[in-house]
Coordinates of C-alpha atoms in Angstrom, one line a residue:
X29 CA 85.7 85.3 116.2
X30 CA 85.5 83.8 120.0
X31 CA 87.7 86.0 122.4
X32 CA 88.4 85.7 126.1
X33 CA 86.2 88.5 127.8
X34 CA 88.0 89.8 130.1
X35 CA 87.7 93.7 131.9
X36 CA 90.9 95.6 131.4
X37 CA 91.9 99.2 130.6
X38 CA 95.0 98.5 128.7
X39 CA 94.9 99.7 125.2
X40 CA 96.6 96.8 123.8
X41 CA 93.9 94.5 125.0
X42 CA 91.0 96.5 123.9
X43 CA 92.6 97.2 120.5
X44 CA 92.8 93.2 119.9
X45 CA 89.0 93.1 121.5
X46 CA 87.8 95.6 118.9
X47 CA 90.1 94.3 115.7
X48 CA 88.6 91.1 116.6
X49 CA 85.1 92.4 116.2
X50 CA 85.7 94.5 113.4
X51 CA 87.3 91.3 111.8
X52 CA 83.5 89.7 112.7
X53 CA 81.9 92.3 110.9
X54 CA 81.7 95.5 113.3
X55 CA 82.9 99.4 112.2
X56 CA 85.9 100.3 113.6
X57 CA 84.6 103.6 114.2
X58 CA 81.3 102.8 115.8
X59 CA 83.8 100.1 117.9
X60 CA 86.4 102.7 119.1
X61 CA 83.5 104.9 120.0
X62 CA 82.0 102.7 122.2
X63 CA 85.4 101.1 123.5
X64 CA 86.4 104.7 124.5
X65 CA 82.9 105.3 126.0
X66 CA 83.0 102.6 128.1
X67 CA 86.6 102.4 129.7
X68 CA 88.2 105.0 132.2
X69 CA 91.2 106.0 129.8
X70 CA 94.3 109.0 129.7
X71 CA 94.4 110.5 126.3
X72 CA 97.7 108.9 125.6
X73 CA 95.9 105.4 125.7
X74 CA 93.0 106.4 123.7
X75 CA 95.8 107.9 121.3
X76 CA 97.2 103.9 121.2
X77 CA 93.6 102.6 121.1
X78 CA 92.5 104.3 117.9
X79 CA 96.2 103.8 116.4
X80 CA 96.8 100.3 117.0
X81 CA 93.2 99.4 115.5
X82 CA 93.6 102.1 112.6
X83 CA 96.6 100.9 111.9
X84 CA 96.2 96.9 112.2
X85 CA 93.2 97.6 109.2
X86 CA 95.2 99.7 107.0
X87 CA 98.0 97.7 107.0
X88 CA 96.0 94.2 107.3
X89 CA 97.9 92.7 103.8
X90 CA 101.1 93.9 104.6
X91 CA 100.8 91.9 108.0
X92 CA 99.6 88.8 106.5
X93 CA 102.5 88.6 104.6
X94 CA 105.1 89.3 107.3
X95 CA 103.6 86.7 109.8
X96 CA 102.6 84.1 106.8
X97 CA 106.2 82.4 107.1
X98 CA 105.6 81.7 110.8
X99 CA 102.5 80.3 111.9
X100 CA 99.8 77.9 111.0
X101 CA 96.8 79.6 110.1
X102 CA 94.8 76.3 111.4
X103 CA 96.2 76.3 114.6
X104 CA 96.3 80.0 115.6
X105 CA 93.3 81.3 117.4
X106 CA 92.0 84.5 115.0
X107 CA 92.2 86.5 118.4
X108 CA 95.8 85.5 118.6
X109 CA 96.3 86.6 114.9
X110 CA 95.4 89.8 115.9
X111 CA 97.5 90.4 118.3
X112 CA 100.2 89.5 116.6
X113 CA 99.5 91.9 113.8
X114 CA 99.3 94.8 116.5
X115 CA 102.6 93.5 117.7
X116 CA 103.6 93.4 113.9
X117 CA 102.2 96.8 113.3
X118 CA 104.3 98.9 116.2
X119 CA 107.6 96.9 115.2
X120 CA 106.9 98.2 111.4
X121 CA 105.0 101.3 111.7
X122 CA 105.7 103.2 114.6
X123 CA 108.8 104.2 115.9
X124 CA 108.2 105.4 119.2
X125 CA 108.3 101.9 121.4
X126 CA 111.1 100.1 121.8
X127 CA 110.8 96.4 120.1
X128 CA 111.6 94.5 123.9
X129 CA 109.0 96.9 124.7
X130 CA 106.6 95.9 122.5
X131 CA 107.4 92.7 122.7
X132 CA 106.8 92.3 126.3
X133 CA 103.9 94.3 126.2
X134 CA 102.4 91.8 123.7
X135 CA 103.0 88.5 125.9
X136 CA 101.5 90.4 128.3
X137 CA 98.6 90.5 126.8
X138 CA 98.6 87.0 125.4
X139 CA 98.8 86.3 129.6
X140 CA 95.8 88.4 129.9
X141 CA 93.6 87.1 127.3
X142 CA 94.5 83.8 127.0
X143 CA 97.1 81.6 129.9
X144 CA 100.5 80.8 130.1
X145 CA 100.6 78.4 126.6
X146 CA 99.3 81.6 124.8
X147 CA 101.8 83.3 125.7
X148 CA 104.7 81.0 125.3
X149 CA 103.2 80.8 122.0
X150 CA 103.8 84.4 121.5
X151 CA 107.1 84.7 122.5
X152 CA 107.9 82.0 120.3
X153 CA 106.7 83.6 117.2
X154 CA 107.8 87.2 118.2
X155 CA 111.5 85.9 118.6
X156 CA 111.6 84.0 115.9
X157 CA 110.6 86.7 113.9
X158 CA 113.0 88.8 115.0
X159 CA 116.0 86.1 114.4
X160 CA 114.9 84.8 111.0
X161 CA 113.9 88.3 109.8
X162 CA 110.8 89.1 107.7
X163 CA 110.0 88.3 104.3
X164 CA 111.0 91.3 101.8
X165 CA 108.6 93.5 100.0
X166 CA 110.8 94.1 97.2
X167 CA 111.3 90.4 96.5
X168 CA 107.3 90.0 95.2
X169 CA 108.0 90.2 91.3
X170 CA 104.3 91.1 89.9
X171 CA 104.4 94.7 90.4
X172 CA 100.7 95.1 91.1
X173 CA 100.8 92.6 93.6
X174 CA 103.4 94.4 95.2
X175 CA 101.3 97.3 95.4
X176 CA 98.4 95.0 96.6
X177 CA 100.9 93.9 99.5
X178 CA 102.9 97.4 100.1
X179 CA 99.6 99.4 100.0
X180 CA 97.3 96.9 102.1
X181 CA 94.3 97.6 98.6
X182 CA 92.6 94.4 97.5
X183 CA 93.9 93.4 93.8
X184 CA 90.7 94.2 91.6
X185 CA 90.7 98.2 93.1
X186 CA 94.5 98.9 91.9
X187 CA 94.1 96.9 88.8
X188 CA 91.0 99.2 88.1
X189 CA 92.8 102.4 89.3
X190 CA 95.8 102.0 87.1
X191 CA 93.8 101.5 84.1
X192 CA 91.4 104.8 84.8
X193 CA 94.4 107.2 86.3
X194 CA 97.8 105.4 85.5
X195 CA 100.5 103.9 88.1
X196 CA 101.9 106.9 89.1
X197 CA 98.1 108.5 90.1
X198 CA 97.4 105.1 91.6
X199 CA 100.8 105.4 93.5
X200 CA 100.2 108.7 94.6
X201 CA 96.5 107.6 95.7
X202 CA 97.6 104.5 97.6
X203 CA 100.5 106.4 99.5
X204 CA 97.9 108.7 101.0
X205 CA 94.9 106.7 102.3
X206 CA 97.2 105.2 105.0
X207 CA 97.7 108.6 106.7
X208 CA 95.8 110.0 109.4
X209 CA 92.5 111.4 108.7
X210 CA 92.3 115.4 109.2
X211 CA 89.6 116.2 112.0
X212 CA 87.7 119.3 110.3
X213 CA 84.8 120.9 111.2
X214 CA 82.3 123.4 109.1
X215 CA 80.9 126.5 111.0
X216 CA 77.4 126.7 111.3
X217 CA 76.0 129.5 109.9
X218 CA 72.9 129.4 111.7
X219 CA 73.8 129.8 115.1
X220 CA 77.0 131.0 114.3
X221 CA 80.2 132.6 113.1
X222 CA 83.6 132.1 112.3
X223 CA 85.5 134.4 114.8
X224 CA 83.1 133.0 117.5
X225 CA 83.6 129.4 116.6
X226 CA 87.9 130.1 116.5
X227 CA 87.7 132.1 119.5
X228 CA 86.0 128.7 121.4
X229 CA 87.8 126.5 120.1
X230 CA 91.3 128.1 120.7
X231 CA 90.1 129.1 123.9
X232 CA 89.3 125.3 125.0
X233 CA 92.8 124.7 123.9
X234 CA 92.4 123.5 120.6
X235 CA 94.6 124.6 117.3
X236 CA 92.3 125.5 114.3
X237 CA 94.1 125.9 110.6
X238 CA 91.2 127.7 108.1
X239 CA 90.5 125.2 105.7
X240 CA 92.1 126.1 101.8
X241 CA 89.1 123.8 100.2
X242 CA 85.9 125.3 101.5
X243 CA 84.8 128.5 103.3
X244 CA 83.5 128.6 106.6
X245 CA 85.6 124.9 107.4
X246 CA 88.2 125.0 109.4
X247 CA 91.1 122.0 110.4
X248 CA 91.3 121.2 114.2
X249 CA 94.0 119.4 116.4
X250 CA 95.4 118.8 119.6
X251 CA 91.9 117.8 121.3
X252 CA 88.2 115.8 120.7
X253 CA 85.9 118.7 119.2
X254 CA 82.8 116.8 120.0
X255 CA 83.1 117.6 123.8
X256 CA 83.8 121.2 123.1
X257 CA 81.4 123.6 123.9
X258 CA 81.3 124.9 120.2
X259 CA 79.8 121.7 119.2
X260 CA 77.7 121.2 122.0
X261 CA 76.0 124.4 121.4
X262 CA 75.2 123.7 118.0
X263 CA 78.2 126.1 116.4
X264 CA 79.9 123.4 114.2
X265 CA 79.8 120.3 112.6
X266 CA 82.3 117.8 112.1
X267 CA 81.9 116.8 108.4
X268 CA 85.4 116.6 106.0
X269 CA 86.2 119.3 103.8
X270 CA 85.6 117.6 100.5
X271 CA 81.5 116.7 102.1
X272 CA 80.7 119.9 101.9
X273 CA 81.4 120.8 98.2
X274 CA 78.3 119.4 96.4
X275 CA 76.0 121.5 98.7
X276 CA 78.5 124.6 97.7
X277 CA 78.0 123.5 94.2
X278 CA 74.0 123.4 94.6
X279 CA 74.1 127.7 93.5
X280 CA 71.7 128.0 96.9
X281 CA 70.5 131.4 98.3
X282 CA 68.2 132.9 100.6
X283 CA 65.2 133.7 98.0
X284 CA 63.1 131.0 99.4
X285 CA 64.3 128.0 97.4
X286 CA 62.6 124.3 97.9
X287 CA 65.5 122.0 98.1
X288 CA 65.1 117.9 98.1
X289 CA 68.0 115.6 99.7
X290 CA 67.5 112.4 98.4
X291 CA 69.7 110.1 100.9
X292 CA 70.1 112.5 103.4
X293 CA 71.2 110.8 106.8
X294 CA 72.9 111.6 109.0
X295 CA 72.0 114.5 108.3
X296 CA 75.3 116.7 107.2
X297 CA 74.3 118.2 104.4
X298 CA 71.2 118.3 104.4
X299 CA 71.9 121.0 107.4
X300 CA 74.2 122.9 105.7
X301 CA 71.8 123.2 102.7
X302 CA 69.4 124.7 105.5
X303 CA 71.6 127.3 106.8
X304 CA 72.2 128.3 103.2
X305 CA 68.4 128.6 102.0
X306 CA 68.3 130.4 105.4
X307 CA 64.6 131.0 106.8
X308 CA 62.6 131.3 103.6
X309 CA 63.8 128.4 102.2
X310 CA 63.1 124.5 103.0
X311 CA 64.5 121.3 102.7
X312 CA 62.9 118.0 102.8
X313 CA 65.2 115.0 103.5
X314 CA 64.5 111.2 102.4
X315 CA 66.1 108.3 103.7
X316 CA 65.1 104.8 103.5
X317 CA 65.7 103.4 107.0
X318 CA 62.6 105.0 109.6
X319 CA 65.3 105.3 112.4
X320 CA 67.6 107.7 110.3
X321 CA 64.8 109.8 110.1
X322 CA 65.0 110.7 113.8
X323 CA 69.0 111.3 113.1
X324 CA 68.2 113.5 110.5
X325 CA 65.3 115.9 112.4
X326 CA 67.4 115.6 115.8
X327 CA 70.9 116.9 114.4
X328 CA 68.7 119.9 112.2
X329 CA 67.6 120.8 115.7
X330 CA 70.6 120.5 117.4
X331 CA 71.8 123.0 114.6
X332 CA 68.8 125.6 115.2
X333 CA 67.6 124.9 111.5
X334 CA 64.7 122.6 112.2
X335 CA 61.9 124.8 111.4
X336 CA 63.4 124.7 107.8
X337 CA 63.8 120.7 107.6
X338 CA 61.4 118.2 107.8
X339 CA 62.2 114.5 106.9
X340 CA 60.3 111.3 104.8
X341 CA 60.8 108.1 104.9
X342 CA 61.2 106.8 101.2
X343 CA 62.8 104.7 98.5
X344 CA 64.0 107.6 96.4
X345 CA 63.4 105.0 93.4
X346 CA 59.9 105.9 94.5
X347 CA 59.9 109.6 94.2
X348 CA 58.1 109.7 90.9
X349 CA 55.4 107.6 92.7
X350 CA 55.0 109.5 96.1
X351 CA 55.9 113.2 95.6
X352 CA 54.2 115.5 93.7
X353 CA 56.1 118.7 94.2
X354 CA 58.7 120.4 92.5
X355 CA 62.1 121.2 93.4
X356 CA 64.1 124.3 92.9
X357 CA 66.8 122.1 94.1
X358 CA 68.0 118.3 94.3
X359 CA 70.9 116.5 95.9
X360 CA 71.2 112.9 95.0
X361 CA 74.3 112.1 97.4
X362 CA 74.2 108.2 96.2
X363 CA 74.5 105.4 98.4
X364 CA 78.4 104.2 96.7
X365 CA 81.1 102.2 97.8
X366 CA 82.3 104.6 99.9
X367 CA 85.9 103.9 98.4
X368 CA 87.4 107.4 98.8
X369 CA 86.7 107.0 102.8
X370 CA 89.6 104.8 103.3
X371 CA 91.7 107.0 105.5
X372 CA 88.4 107.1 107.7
X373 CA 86.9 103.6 107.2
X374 CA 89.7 101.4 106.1
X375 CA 88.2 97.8 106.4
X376 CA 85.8 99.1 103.8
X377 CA 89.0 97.9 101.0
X378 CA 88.4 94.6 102.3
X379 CA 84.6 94.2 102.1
X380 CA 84.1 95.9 98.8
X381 CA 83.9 93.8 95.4
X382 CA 83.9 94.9 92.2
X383 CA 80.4 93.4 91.6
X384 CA 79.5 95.7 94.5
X385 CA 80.6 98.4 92.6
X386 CA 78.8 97.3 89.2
X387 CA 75.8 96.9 91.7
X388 CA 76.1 99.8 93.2
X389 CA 76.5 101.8 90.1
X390 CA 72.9 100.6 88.4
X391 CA 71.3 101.7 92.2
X392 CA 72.9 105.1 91.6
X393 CA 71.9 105.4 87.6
X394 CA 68.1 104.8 89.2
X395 CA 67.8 106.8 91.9
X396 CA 69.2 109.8 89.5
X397 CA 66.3 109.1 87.3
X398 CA 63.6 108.7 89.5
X399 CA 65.1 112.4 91.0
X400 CA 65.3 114.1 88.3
X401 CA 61.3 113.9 87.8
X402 CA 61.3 116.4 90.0
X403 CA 63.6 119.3 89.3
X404 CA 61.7 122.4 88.2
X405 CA 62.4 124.1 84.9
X406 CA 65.8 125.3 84.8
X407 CA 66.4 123.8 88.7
X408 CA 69.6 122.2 89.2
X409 CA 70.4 119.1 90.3
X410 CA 73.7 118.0 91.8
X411 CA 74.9 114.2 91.9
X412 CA 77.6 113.2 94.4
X413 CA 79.0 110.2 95.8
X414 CA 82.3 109.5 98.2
X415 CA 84.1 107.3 96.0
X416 CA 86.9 107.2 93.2
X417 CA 86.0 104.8 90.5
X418 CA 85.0 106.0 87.1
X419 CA 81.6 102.7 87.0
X420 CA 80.2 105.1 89.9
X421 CA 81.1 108.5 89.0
X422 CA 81.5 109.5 85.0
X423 CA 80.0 106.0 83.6
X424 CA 76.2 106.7 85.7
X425 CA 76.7 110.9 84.6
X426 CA 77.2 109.7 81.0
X427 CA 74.4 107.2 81.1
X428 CA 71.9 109.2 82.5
X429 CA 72.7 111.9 79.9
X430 CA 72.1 109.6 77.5
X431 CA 68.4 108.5 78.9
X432 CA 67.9 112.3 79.6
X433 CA 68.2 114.8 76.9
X434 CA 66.3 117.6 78.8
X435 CA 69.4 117.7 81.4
X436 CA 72.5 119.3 80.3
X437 CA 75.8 118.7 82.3
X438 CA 77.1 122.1 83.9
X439 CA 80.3 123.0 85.4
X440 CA 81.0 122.0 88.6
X441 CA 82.0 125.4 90.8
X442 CA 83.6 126.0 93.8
X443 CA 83.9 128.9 95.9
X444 CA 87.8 128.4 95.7
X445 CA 87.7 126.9 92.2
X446 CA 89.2 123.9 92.9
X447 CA 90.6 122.0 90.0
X448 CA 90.4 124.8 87.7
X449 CA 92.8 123.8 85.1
X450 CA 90.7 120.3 84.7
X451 CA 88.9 119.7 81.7
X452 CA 85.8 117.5 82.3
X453 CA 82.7 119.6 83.6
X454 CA 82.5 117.4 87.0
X455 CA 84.9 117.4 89.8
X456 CA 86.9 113.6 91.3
X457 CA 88.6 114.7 94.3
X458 CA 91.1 111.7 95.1
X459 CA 92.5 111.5 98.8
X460 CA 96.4 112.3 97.6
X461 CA 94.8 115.9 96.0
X462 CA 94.0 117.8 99.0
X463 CA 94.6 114.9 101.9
X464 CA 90.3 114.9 102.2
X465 CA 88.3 112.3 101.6
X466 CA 87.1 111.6 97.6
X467 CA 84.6 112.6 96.1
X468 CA 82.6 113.3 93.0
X469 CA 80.7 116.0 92.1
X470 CA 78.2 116.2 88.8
X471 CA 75.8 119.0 88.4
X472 CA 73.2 119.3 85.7
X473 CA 70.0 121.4 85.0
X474 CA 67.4 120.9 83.7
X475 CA 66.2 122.6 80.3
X476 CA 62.5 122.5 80.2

């Protein structure tokens, strides 16, 4: 997508800058992070930034359809698109700028990034949407497709959530994944303690909420925890809440267990497994790509656990090949769709395919194989992934219980007992239960 380059500070600019990449391929996270790296900017306008490009992807569907009756998508620059949808997206969605304001703060952009034309265009189609009003929601007959439109969620995901939770779980679902993400944190263990890390944080001016999913987790607002001193000495984290359940559900201790991470970068869990093993224990961490390796080793140091990680480059449909050793312990946190980290990642809804999934699904079924040829006599093995569909959660468990017989499927535990009234032995954590990320969580042992 070809944009004007041009040097500004104002947030309305860079947020039609980084949609525009993102719309070329880029993560809107790894975007924003570099956007606010680079530019001189107040907290208010990095507070616009992140929502004008948050919100331009979530609500990417929704937009189409309002601005559908008023251009000509072969004669709009994509740039210009995009600008209009941020335009779109305040008039819609947010409530605290005045619609002249907004209006006038668009064109001014449009002068900025483009010339005088550009913005005549814009004023054009901003009044005219304004006059003619836009097209109405309730008037799409299909109701899937109006859920499709409302809800921003490619067609093929809502068809498949209605038929594996019904259409008032879907609703639920699809309400929640448009709201702010919660920025939590997990205390580490090794360096330090609860009451240390509140009393930092609070004292830097930050509000921290204990978390009700997890122990030792704890929601923060009100400032960026990565420049606090807490994080910079190694004292926390950032990692959601529902992240750190299938280390919790791994039954680790301090006895000197060997634990194996299968897909471990960055890193998160595969440090949180090391403060629980504590000193006698050790993990070793696998990842495919040589440079995550270095992610993984740097952030166990920067966590004071590095004497009890060390990290491998490997296919983990390779481990029956290239380890020898067995494993007390074994996380297989599958590479997935990644479809319960909308909130966090939402242009993933747009990428995603169903034959992804399908694809996706037989990866997972044989990487869980090739693990579990290394899980000691009665070791445990856990099996998570950050999605919500059934083809990579309970379909791979169920196949690989079929190819397995000397696994049996446990219980799933919490240390708050999540979920305790469910009746399947794993655990789906959907974004609307708890406002986290989702997640599944399968854990089996092995028998002999």
């Amino acid at each position: 997508m070809s944009v004007k380059k041009v040097n500004s500070n104002n947030p309305r600019v860079l947020a039609v800058q980084t949609l525009s990449r993102v719309k070329d391929g880029a993560y809107s996270n790894l975007q924003l992070n570099q956007v606010i790296k680079k530019h001189q900017l107040s907290a208010a306008d990095r507070s616009l930034l992140t929502t004008l490009v948050y919100g331009v992807i979530q609500h990417r569907l929704t937009l189409e359809f309002y601005l559908a009756p008023f251009i000509n998508p072969a004669k709009i620059d994509p740039w210009v698109r995009e600008l209009l949808y941020t335009a779109l997206f305040q008039w819609q969605f947010l409530d605290r700028v005045p619609k002249h304001a907004l209006f006038n703060e668009s064109i001014e952009v449009a002068k900025i990034m483009g010339h005088q034309g550009t913005a005549k265009y814009v004023t054009a189609i901003l009044h005219k949407m304004d006059r003619e009003g836009l097209p109405n929601l309730q008037a799409i007959d299909n109701p899937t497709e109006r859920l499709v439109v409302e809800y921003s969620v490619p067609h093929w995901l809502v068809e498949n959530l209605i038929s594996q939770v019904g259409q008032s779980k879907t609703l639920a679902i699809l309400k929640s994944i448009n709201l702010a993400p919660k920025q939590s944190i997990r205390v580490n263990s090794a360096l330090s303690t609860d009451d240390q890390v509140v009393a930092s944080l609070e004292e830097a001016g930050l509000k921290v909420k204990k978390s009700a999913i997890v122990p030792h987790a704890y929601l923060v607002t009100g400032g960026h925890v990565a420049t606090s001193q807490a994080f910079l000495k190694g004292w926390i984290i950032l990692q959601d809440e529902s992240a750190m359940l299938p280390v919790e559900s791994m039954q680790l201790n301090s006895s000197g267990q060997s634990v194996l991470d299968v897909a471990a970068a960055p890193g998160g869990k595969t440090t949180q497994i090391a403060a629980a093993v504590g000193e006698a224990g050790h993990v070793l961490a696998l990842d495919i790509h040589q440079h995550k390796i270095k992610l993984i080793l740097d952030n166990a140091q920067r966590l004071g656990v590095g004497n009890q990680v060390s990290a491998q480059m490997l296919d983990a449909r390779q481990i029956p090949n290239q380890l020898s050793q067995q494993f007390d312990r074994v996380l297989v946190d599958a590479p997935c769709s990644g479809l319960g980290l909308l909130r966090r990642k939402p242009e993933i809804r747009y990428e995603k395919t169903l034959a992804d999934v399908e694809k996706l699904a037989k990866l997972q079924g044989e990487i869980l194989s090739a693990s579990s040829h290394i899980v000691k006599k009665d070791g445990i093995m856990v099996y998570s992934t950050c999605t919500i569909l059934q083809q990579e959660n309970s379909d791979v468990v169920q196949q690989f219980l079929a190819q397995h017989p000397n696994f049996e499927l446990l219980a799933t535990k919490t240390d708050f007992n999540l979920k305790s009234d469910r009746q399947e032995k794993t655990l789906q954590i959907y974004p609307d239960d708890y406002l986290t990320d989702g997640f599944f969580i399968a854990t089996f042992q092995r028998k002999e």
